[in-house]
PDB file of C-alpha atoms in Angstrom:
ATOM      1  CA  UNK A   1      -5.337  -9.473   6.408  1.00 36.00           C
ATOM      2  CA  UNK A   2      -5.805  -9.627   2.651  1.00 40.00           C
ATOM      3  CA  UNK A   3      -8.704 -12.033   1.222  1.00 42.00           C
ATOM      4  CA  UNK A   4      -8.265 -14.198  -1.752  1.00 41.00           C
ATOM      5  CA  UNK A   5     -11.376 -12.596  -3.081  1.00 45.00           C
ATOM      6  CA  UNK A   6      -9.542  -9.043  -3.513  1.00 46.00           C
ATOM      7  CA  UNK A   7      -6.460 -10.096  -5.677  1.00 46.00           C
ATOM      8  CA  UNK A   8      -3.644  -8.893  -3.985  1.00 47.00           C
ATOM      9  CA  UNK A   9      -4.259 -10.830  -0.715  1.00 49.00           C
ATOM     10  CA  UNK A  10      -2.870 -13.939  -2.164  1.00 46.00           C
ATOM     11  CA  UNK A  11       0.263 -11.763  -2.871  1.00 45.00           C
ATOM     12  CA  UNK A  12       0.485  -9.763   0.398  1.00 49.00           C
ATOM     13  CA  UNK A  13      -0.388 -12.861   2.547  1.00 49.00           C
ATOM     14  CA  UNK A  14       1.749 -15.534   1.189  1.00 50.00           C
ATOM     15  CA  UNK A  15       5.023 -13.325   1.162  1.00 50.00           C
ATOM     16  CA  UNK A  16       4.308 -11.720   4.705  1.00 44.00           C
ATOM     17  CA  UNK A  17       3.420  -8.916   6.375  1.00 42.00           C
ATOM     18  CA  UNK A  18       5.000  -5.706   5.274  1.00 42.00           C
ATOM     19  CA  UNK A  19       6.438  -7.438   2.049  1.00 41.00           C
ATOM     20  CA  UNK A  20       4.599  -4.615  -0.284  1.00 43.00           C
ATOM     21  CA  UNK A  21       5.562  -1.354   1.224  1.00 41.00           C
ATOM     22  CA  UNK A  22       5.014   1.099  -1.701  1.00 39.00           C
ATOM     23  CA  UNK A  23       6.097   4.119  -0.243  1.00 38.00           C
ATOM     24  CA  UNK A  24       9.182   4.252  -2.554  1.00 39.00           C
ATOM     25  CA  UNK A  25       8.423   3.701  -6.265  1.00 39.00           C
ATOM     26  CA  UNK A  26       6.145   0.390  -7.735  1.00 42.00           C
ATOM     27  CA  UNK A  27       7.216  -0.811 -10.910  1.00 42.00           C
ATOM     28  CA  UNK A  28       8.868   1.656 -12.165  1.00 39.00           C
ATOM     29  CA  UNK A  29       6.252   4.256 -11.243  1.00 39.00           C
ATOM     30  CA  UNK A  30       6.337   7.458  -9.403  1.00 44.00           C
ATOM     31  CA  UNK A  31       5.946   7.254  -5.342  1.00 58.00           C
ATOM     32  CA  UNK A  32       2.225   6.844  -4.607  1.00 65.00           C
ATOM     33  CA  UNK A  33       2.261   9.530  -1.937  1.00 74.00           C
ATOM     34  CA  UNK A  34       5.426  12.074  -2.841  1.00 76.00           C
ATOM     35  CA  UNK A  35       7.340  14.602  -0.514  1.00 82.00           C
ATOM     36  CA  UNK A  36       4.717  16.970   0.727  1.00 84.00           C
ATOM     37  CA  UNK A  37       1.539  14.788  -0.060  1.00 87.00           C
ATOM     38  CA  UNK A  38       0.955  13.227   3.205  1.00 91.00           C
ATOM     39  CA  UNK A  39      -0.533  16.215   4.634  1.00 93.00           C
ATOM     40  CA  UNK A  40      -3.280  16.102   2.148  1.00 92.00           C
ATOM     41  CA  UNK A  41      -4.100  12.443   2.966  1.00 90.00           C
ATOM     42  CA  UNK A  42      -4.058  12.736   6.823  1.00 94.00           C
ATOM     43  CA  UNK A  43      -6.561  16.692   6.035  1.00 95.00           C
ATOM     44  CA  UNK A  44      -8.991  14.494   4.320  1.00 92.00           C
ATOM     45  CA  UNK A  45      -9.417  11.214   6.630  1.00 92.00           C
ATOM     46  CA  UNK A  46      -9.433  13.524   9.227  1.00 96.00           C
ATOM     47  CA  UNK A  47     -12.636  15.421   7.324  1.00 94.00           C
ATOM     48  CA  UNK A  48     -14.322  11.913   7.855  1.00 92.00           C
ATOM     49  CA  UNK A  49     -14.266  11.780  11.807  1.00 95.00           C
ATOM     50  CA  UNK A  50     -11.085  12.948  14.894  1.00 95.00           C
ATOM     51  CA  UNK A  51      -9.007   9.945  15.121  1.00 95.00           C
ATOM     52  CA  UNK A  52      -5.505   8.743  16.796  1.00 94.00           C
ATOM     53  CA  UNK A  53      -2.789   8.334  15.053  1.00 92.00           C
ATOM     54  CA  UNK A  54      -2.572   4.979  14.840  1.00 92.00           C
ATOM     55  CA  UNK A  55      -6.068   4.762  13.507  1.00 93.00           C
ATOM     56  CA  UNK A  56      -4.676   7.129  10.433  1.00 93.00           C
ATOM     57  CA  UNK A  57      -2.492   5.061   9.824  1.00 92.00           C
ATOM     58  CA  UNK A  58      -4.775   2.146   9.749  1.00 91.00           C
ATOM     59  CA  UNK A  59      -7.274   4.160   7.890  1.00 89.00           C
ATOM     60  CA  UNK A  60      -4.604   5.295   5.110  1.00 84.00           C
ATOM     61  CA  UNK A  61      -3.627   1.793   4.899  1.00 81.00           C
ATOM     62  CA  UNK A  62      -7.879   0.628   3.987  1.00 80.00           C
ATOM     63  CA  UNK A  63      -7.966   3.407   2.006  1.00 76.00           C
ATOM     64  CA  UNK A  64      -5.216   1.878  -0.609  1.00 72.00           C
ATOM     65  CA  UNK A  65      -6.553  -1.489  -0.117  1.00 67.00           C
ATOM     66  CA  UNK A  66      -3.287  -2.239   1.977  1.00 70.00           C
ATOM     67  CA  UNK A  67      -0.825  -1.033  -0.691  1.00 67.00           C
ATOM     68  CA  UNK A  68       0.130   1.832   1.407  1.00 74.00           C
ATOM     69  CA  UNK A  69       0.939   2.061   5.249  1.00 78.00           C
ATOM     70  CA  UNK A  70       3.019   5.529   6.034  1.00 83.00           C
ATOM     71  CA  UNK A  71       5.335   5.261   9.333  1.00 87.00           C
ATOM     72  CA  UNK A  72       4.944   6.374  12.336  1.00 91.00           C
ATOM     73  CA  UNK A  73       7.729   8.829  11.648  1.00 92.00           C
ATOM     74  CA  UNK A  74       6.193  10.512   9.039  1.00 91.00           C
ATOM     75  CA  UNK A  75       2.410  10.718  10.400  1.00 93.00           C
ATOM     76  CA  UNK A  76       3.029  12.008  13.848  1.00 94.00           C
ATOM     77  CA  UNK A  77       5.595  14.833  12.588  1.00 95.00           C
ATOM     78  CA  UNK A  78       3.142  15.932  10.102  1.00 95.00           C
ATOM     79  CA  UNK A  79       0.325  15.758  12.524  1.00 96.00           C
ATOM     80  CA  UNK A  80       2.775  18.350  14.588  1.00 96.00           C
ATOM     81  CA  UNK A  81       3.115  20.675  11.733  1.00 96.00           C
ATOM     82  CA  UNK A  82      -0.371  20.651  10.480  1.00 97.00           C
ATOM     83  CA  UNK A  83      -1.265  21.505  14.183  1.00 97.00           C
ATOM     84  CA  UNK A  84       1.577  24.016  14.346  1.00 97.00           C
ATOM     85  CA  UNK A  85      -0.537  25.542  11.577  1.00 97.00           C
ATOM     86  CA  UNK A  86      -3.743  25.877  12.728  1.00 97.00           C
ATOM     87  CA  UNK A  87      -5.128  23.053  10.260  1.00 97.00           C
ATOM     88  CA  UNK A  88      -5.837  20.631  12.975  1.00 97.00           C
ATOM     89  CA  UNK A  89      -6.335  20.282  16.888  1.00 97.00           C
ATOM     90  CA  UNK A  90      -5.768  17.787  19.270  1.00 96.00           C
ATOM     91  CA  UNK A  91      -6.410  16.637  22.362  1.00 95.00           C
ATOM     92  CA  UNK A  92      -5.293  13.966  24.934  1.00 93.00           C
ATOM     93  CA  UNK A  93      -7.791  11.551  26.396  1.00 83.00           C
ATOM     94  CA  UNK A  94      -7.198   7.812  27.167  1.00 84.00           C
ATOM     95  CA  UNK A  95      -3.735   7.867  26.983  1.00 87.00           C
ATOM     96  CA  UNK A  96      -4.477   8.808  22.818  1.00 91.00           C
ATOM     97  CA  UNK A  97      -3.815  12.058  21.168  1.00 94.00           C
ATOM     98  CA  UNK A  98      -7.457  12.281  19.231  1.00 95.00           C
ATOM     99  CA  UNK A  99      -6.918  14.980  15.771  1.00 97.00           C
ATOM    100  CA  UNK A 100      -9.616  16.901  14.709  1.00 96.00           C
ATOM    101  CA  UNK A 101     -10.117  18.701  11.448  1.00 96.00           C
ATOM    102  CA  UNK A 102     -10.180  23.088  12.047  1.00 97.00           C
ATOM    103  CA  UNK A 103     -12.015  25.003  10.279  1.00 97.00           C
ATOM    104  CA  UNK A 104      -9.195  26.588   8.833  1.00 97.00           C
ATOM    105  CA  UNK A 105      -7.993  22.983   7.809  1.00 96.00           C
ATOM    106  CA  UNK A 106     -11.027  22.739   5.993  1.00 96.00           C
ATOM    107  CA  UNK A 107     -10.297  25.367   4.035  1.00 96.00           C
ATOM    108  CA  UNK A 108      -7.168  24.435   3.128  1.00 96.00           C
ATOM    109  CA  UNK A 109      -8.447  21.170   1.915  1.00 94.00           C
ATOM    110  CA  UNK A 110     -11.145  22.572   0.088  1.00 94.00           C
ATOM    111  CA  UNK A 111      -8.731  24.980  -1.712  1.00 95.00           C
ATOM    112  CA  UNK A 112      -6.605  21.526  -2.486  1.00 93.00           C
ATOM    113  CA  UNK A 113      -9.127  19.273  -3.646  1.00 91.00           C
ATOM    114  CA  UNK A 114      -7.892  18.297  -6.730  1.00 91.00           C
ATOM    115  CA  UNK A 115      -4.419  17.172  -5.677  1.00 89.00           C
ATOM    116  CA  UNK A 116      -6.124  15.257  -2.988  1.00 87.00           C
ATOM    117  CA  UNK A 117      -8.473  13.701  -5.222  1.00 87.00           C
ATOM    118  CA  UNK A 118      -5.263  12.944  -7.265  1.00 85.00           C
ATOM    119  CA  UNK A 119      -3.154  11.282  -4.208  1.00 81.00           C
ATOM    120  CA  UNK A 120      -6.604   9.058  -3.741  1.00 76.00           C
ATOM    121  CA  UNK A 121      -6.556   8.141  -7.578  1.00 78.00           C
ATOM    122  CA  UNK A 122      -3.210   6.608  -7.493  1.00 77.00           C
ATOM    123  CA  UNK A 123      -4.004   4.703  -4.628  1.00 70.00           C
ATOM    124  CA  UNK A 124      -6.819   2.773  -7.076  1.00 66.00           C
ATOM    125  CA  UNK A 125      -4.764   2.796 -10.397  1.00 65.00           C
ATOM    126  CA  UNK A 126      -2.116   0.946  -8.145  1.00 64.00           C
ATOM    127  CA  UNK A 127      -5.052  -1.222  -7.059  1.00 58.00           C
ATOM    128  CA  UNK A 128      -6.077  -2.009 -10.550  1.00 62.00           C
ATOM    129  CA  UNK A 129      -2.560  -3.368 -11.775  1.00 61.00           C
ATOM    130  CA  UNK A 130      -2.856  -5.761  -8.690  1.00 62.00           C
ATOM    131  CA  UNK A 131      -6.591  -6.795  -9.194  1.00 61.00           C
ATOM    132  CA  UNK A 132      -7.691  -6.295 -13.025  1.00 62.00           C
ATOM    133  CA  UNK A 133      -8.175  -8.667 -15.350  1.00 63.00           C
ATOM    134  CA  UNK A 134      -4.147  -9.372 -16.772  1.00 67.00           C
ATOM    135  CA  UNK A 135      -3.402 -10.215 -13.389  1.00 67.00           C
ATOM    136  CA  UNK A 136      -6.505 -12.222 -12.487  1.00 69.00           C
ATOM    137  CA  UNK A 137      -4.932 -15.631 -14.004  1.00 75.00           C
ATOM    138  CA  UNK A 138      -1.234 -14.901 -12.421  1.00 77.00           C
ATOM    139  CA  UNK A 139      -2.803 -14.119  -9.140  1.00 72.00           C
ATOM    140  CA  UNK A 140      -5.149 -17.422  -9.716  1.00 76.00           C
ATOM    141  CA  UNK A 141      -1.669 -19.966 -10.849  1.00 81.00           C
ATOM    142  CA  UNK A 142       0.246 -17.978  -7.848  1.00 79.00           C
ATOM    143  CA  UNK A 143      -2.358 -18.682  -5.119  1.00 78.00           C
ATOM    144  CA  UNK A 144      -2.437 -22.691  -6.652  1.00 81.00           C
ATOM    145  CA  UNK A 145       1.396 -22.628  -6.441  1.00 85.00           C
ATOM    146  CA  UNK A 146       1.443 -20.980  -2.708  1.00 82.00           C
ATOM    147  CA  UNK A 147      -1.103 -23.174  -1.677  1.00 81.00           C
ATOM    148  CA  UNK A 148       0.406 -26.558  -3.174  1.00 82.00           C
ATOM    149  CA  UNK A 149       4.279 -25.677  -1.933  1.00 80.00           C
ATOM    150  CA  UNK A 150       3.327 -24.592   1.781  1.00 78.00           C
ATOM    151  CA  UNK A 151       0.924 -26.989   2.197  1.00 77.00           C
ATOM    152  CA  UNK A 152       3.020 -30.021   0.640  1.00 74.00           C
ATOM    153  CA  UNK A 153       5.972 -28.188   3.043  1.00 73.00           C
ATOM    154  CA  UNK A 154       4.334 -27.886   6.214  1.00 74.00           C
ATOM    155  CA  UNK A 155       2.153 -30.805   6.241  1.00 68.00           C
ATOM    156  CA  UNK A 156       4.874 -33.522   6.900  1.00 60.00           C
ATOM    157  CA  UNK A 157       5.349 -34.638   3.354  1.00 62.00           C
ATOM    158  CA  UNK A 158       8.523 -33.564   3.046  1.00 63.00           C
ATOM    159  CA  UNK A 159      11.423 -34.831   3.715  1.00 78.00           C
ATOM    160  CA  UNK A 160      14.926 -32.940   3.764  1.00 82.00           C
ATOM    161  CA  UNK A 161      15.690 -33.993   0.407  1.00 83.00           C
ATOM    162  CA  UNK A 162      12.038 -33.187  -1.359  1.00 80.00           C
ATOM    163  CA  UNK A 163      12.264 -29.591   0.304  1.00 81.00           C
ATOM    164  CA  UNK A 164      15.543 -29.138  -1.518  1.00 85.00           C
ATOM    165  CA  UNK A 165      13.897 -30.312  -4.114  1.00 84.00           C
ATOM    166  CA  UNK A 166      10.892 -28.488  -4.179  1.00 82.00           C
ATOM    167  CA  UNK A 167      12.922 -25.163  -3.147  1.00 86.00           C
ATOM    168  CA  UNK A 168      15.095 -26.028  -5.847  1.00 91.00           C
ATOM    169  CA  UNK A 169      12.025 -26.003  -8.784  1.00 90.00           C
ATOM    170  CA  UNK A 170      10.620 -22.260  -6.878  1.00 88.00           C
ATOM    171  CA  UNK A 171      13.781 -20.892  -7.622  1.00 91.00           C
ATOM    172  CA  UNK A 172      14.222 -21.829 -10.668  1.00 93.00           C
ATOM    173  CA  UNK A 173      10.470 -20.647 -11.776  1.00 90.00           C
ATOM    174  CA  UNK A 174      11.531 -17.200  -9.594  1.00 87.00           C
ATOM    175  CA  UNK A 175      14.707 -17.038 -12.433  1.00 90.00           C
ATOM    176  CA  UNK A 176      12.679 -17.688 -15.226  1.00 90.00           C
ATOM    177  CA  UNK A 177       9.597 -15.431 -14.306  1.00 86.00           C
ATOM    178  CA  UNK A 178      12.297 -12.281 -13.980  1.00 86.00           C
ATOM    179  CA  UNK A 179      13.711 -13.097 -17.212  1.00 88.00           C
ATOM    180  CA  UNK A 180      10.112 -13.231 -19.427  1.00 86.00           C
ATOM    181  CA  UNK A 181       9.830  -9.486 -18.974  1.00 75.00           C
ATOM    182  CA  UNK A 182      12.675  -8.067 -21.150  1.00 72.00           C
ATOM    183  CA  UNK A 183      15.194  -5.662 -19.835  1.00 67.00           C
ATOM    184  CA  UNK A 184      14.248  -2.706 -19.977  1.00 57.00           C
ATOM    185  CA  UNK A 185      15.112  -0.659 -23.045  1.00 51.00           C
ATOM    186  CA  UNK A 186      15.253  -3.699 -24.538  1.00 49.00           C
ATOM    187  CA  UNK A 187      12.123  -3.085 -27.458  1.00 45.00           C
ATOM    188  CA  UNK A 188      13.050   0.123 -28.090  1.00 45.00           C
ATOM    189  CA  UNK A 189      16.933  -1.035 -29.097  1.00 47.00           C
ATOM    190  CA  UNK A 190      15.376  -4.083 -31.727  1.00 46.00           C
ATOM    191  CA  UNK A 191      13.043  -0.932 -32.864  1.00 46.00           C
ATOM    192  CA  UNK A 192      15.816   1.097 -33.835  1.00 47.00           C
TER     193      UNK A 192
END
């Protein structure tokens, strides 16, 4: 679970588990891992030490500060076919399939630094737009307002009518926070 300290936990925690899944694209960016890239990812955690699958996953998911989690579906097929060529070895102990870096996977990772190095990079620049200074005041007035409408919810203060209320003032601050950003295209049509 996310910390206050970090920035994003306030975010992540307050709207659930699973709420920021940024396997598709983030603000308008490109994917943070694309087609192909995973194998790159799972080659160089698995340079650190053998591990499960599940602890890939886990590991991928420290790695981007928890901006990232891949599926099951997509590490243990491309656990298969990095085994099925010769970049990695497993074996079966405690009920775990444990995969271990070959030398030929080292290789291969070696030969592939940079666009490794470049997968890892995203992972922080995505970071950064969650922690960096623009966003330290929004996170600060979003972990006030989180912490002022669940507590005021779930502490027995409110009565059927308040909550209405009070979910009646979030959504209208949700409206007007998506209409301060203007649509997009919008700058570029006053410019011309």
């Amino acid at each position: 679970m996310f910390t206050s300290k970090d920035g994003f936990g306030a975010w992540a925690n307050c709207c659930g588990p699973g709420v920021f899944r940024f396997g598709g694209t983030f603000g308008g960016t490109r994917r943070v891992v694309r087609k192909g890239e995973l194998k790159f990812v799972l080659l160089r955690l698995l340079s650190d030490e053998p591990m499960h699958g599940y602890e890939l996953m886990r590991r991928l998911e420290e790695e981007s500060g928890g901006l990232y989690t891949p599926s099951p579906g997509s590490v243990y097929p491309t656990l298969q076919l990095l085994e099925d060529q010769g970049y990695v070895s497993s074996t079966q102990g405690d009920g775990k399939r444990v995969y271990r870096l070959t030398s030929e996977g080292r290789d291969f990772l070696r030969e592939h630094r940079s666009r490794t190095r470049d997968i890892f990079g995203r992972f922080v620049n995505m970071g950064e737009r969650f922690t960096g200074s623009a966003m330290r005041d929004v996170t600060r007035s979003f972990i006030h307002l989180a912490q002022v409408s669940f507590e005021c919810a779930t502490g027995g203060q409110g009565d059927p009518e308040t909550l209405a209320r009070v979910k009646s003032i979030l959504d209208r601050a949700a409206r007007e926070i998506e209409s301060a950003w203007p649509e997009p295209g919008a700058a570029a049509s006053r410019e011309g």
